[in-house]
Amino acid sequence: MAQYSGIFTTTQQMQAKAASNWPSPPILVDYLVVAGGAGGGSRASSAGGAGGGAAGGYRTASGFVVTVGTSYTVTVGAGGSAAAQTVNGVGSSGSDSVFSTITSAGGGGGGNGNSPGANGASGGSGGGAGGSGNTGGSGNTPSTSPSQGNNGGNISPGGNDGGGGGGASATGSNGVNGKAGNGGNGTASSITGSSVTYAGGGGGGSYSGTRGTGGTGGGGNGGSGAGDATSGGANTGGGGGGAGSTGSANSGGSGGSGVVIIRYPSNYDSATSTTGSPIFTNTGGYKIYTFNSSGSITW
């Protein structure tokens, strides 16, 4: 590229840009990166309620600098599967979502309700505990500022109902006898122009009482009987519900996939190339790219 100094007319600048001799300014973008939610805990026959899966990590900010001509990778994290029914394990953690250097961690799995059960796993948010006296997983792991998520709910000693998975804006509530913990609520974003809530934790499964409800933002409900735990919402990063305890072995719900959304002012050019089939809208003074699957973007 030729080097220039001094003062140039608009016509001279346009001629230089057309000849690829005029540098393009960086673009400042807003982003929302939500990781995949985790699977809920399952249970074997004659065991207590399981913990809810955690929401995927939630990260958003404005003013992120991207360079014209550079390709940026976008990874949309998959939701985790429910735990196996016959072991004292946890649901599978969700997968990370990534935009450039920004990574949101997948949610931590909910603990199985088998005796002695299992602690919830750590992640973007932490999974709910399954089994008496166990603890929920830690959220915001690895640590980011602002925090990308919250802890999962515990189970009091002697308790039989699962803890709720953590969400983006709230901790999963604890499971106590007769009431499983609710999933922590997610966080609303208006990056697309409409308010949408993402990253809700999954509700805990019930042994003999009330199941936990999923947190707002795609969290699945816990089970209160055989096979009725629900999965986290697709492209919300919601955690799956923990299994209930009626009947034979039951499975928890799977976690919901994540999402990556990028927007910037409409006076900038559209992207020159994308992969992964993002949804493009030009509304409210912004160009918006919503990735529901992995791909890339180049300006």
XYZ file of C-alpha atoms in Angstrom:
299
model
C 0.000 0.000 0.000
C 1.280 3.454 -0.886
C 1.853 5.779 2.078
C 0.228 9.215 2.150
C 0.470 12.233 4.414
C -1.135 15.642 4.366
C -4.673 16.809 3.596
C -6.718 15.217 0.795
C -9.996 16.103 -0.834
C -12.900 13.686 -0.666
C -12.436 12.927 -4.377
C -8.760 12.089 -3.828
C -9.660 9.818 -0.927
C -12.272 7.994 -3.008
C -9.812 7.552 -5.887
C -7.171 6.174 -3.532
C -9.669 3.806 -1.900
C -10.794 2.550 -5.313
C -7.156 1.813 -6.129
C -6.752 -0.034 -2.800
C -4.297 2.622 -1.645
C -6.496 4.110 1.066
C -6.791 2.246 4.388
C -10.280 1.229 5.515
C -11.182 2.325 9.051
C -11.794 -0.358 11.685
C -15.394 -1.224 12.502
C -16.731 -1.192 16.059
C -19.240 -3.990 16.621
C -21.533 -5.126 19.426
C -21.618 -8.836 20.214
C -23.576 -11.416 22.169
C -21.877 -14.790 22.672
C -23.908 -17.505 24.453
C -22.431 -20.981 24.953
C -24.256 -24.306 24.887
C -26.296 -25.299 27.942
C -25.536 -28.484 29.867
C -27.477 -31.699 30.197
C -29.403 -32.450 33.356
C -28.662 -35.287 35.746
C -30.412 -38.645 35.378
C -31.328 -41.278 37.953
C -31.495 -45.007 38.494
C -34.411 -46.870 40.022
C -35.231 -46.002 43.667
C -33.033 -42.916 43.739
C -33.690 -39.224 44.421
C -34.252 -36.320 42.055
C -31.355 -35.104 39.877
C -29.795 -31.692 39.410
C -30.635 -29.347 36.571
C -28.084 -28.594 33.862
C -26.551 -25.125 33.834
C -26.927 -22.430 31.236
C -24.079 -21.680 28.888
C -21.925 -18.654 29.595
C -23.363 -15.280 28.532
C -21.043 -12.495 27.356
C -21.970 -9.245 25.637
C -20.259 -5.906 25.007
C -20.031 -2.964 22.620
C -17.112 -1.346 20.821
C -15.228 -4.506 19.817
C -12.772 -3.608 17.043
C -12.737 -5.699 13.867
C -10.443 -5.108 10.902
C -11.628 -4.905 7.307
C -10.287 -7.801 5.250
C -9.816 -10.152 8.234
C -11.855 -13.346 8.563
C -13.269 -13.936 12.048
C -14.202 -17.427 13.162
C -17.583 -17.940 14.831
C -18.201 -21.083 16.882
C -21.693 -21.858 18.200
C -21.537 -24.308 21.098
C -23.687 -27.429 21.132
C -25.849 -28.378 24.099
C -24.687 -31.192 26.371
C -26.469 -34.526 26.676
C -28.133 -35.849 29.811
C -26.114 -38.059 32.132
C -26.222 -41.843 31.920
C -28.929 -43.291 34.170
C -26.949 -45.909 36.056
C -23.860 -44.063 37.334
C -23.210 -41.328 39.866
C -22.066 -38.882 37.232
C -23.194 -35.572 35.779
C -24.776 -34.408 32.561
C -22.422 -33.487 29.748
C -21.253 -29.896 29.797
C -22.265 -27.629 26.947
C -19.680 -26.623 24.358
C -18.022 -23.205 24.261
C -19.156 -20.470 21.864
C -16.508 -18.176 20.356
C -16.325 -14.946 18.370
C -12.767 -13.876 17.597
C -11.045 -13.636 21.017
C -14.303 -13.792 23.010
C -15.114 -17.199 24.510
C -18.200 -18.101 26.544
C -17.832 -21.342 28.481
C -20.317 -24.187 28.180
C -22.639 -24.790 31.129
C -21.819 -27.406 33.778
C -23.811 -30.631 33.943
C -26.389 -31.457 36.610
C -25.576 -34.193 39.128
C -27.289 -37.590 38.997
C -29.888 -38.380 41.623
C -28.495 -41.832 42.397
C -27.287 -42.575 45.932
C -24.959 -40.927 46.935
C -25.511 -38.710 43.902
C -23.080 -36.159 42.533
C -22.087 -32.527 42.775
C -22.971 -30.296 39.846
C -20.191 -29.521 37.374
C -18.629 -26.072 36.982
C -18.784 -24.015 33.793
C -20.169 -20.777 32.344
C -22.879 -21.389 34.945
C -22.756 -24.276 37.427
C -24.903 -27.405 37.340
C -27.349 -28.275 40.126
C -26.517 -30.971 42.678
C -28.074 -34.425 42.783
C -28.052 -36.537 45.942
C -28.289 -35.646 49.622
C -25.792 -33.084 50.900
C -24.117 -32.445 47.557
C -23.260 -29.029 46.151
C -23.899 -27.176 42.921
C -21.119 -26.417 40.476
C -19.378 -23.047 40.290
C -20.418 -20.533 37.660
C -18.216 -17.992 35.876
C -15.588 -20.683 35.288
C -13.161 -19.658 33.888
C -13.567 -16.223 35.432
C -14.600 -13.271 33.273
C -15.555 -9.708 34.098
C -18.460 -9.070 33.945
C -19.407 -12.533 35.179
C -20.715 -14.899 32.494
C -22.868 -16.976 34.847
C -23.839 -18.191 38.326
C -23.570 -21.200 40.628
C -25.848 -24.216 40.688
C -28.129 -25.052 43.601
C -27.203 -27.384 46.459
C -29.157 -30.141 48.234
C -29.492 -29.986 51.986
C -28.316 -33.043 53.976
C -31.147 -35.545 54.014
C -32.771 -33.887 51.005
C -34.036 -35.879 48.040
C -34.846 -33.199 45.451
C -32.343 -31.878 42.908
C -30.791 -28.419 42.851
C -31.446 -26.033 39.983
C -28.800 -25.195 37.391
C -27.319 -21.711 37.425
C -28.361 -19.056 34.903
C -26.828 -15.911 33.466
C -28.444 -13.582 36.008
C -29.233 -15.822 39.007
C -28.013 -18.790 41.010
C -29.969 -22.042 40.787
C -32.070 -22.497 43.926
C -31.412 -25.274 46.427
C -33.321 -28.540 46.531
C -35.089 -29.375 49.786
C -37.414 -32.192 50.801
C -40.633 -31.791 48.865
C -39.353 -29.127 46.427
C -36.638 -29.288 43.809
C -34.651 -26.151 43.031
C -35.606 -23.856 40.180
C -33.118 -23.000 37.449
C -31.522 -19.572 37.633
C -33.013 -16.989 35.292
C -31.206 -15.842 32.173
C -30.506 -12.322 30.918
C -32.443 -10.327 28.327
C -30.726 -8.748 25.327
C -32.086 -6.368 22.681
C -29.134 -6.749 20.320
C -31.477 -7.957 17.549
C -33.887 -5.064 18.091
C -36.321 -7.129 20.150
C -35.839 -8.188 23.756
C -34.943 -11.891 23.984
C -33.848 -13.729 27.134
C -30.988 -16.219 26.953
C -29.060 -18.613 29.227
C -31.598 -19.903 31.766
C -30.675 -22.826 34.029
C -32.507 -26.154 34.098
C -34.817 -27.008 37.002
C -34.018 -29.820 39.413
C -35.892 -33.113 39.415
C -38.291 -34.029 42.225
C -38.246 -37.175 44.361
C -41.698 -36.920 45.892
C -42.787 -33.300 45.653
C -42.713 -30.337 43.271
C -40.288 -30.283 40.375
C -38.065 -27.288 39.686
C -38.998 -25.005 36.817
C -36.472 -23.902 34.224
C -35.119 -20.378 34.396
C -36.285 -17.769 31.899
C -34.135 -17.935 28.805
C -34.624 -21.512 27.641
C -34.112 -23.496 30.850
C -35.767 -26.939 30.805
C -38.124 -28.068 33.571
C -37.097 -30.753 36.000
C -38.950 -34.054 36.124
C -41.648 -34.902 38.651
C -42.199 -38.391 37.317
C -40.958 -40.831 34.723
C -39.383 -39.236 31.678
C -40.884 -35.749 31.891
C -37.755 -33.637 32.301
C -37.493 -31.219 29.357
C -34.536 -30.016 27.329
C -33.080 -26.531 27.129
C -34.220 -24.298 24.281
C -32.267 -24.390 21.028
C -30.019 -21.354 20.398
C -30.717 -19.961 23.859
C -27.978 -21.743 25.815
C -30.597 -23.076 28.257
C -29.782 -25.969 30.598
C -31.685 -29.252 30.558
C -33.942 -30.260 33.467
C -32.910 -32.879 36.006
C -34.694 -36.239 36.067
C -37.557 -36.947 38.437
C -37.832 -40.000 40.634
C -41.126 -41.774 39.965
C -40.969 -45.222 38.379
C -37.845 -46.861 36.978
C -34.666 -45.222 35.680
C -35.294 -41.781 34.188
C -33.250 -39.444 32.024
C -32.699 -35.714 32.377
C -33.100 -33.217 29.563
C -30.354 -32.221 27.150
C -28.942 -28.701 27.009
C -29.820 -26.145 24.363
C -27.341 -24.945 21.755
C -25.832 -21.474 21.967
C -25.871 -18.458 19.657
C -23.533 -15.697 18.444
C -24.965 -12.330 17.339
C -22.969 -9.434 15.866
C -24.276 -5.988 14.976
C -22.877 -2.624 13.883
C -24.197 0.664 12.439
C -25.838 0.458 9.037
C -23.623 3.152 7.520
C -20.809 0.588 7.324
C -20.642 -1.862 4.424
C -22.158 -5.303 4.740
C -19.851 -8.248 5.298
C -18.022 -9.288 2.131
C -18.172 -12.974 3.054
C -19.901 -15.242 5.568
C -20.102 -18.987 6.133
C -22.457 -20.903 8.387
C -25.586 -19.263 6.925
C -26.112 -16.484 9.485
C -29.446 -14.690 9.509
C -28.923 -11.117 8.259
C -31.207 -8.199 9.095
C -30.834 -4.458 8.545
C -33.123 -2.744 11.017
C -33.161 0.053 13.576
C -29.969 1.579 12.203
C -27.970 -1.657 12.558
C -26.782 -4.506 10.386
C -27.199 -7.708 12.395
C -25.771 -11.180 11.814
C -27.230 -14.018 13.899
C -25.252 -17.267 13.862
C -27.238 -20.334 14.942
C -24.439 -22.594 13.709
C -20.681 -22.204 13.385
C -19.134 -20.248 10.530
C -17.108 -17.127 9.821
C -17.496 -13.478 8.857
C -15.279 -11.102 6.871
C -15.795 -7.376 6.298
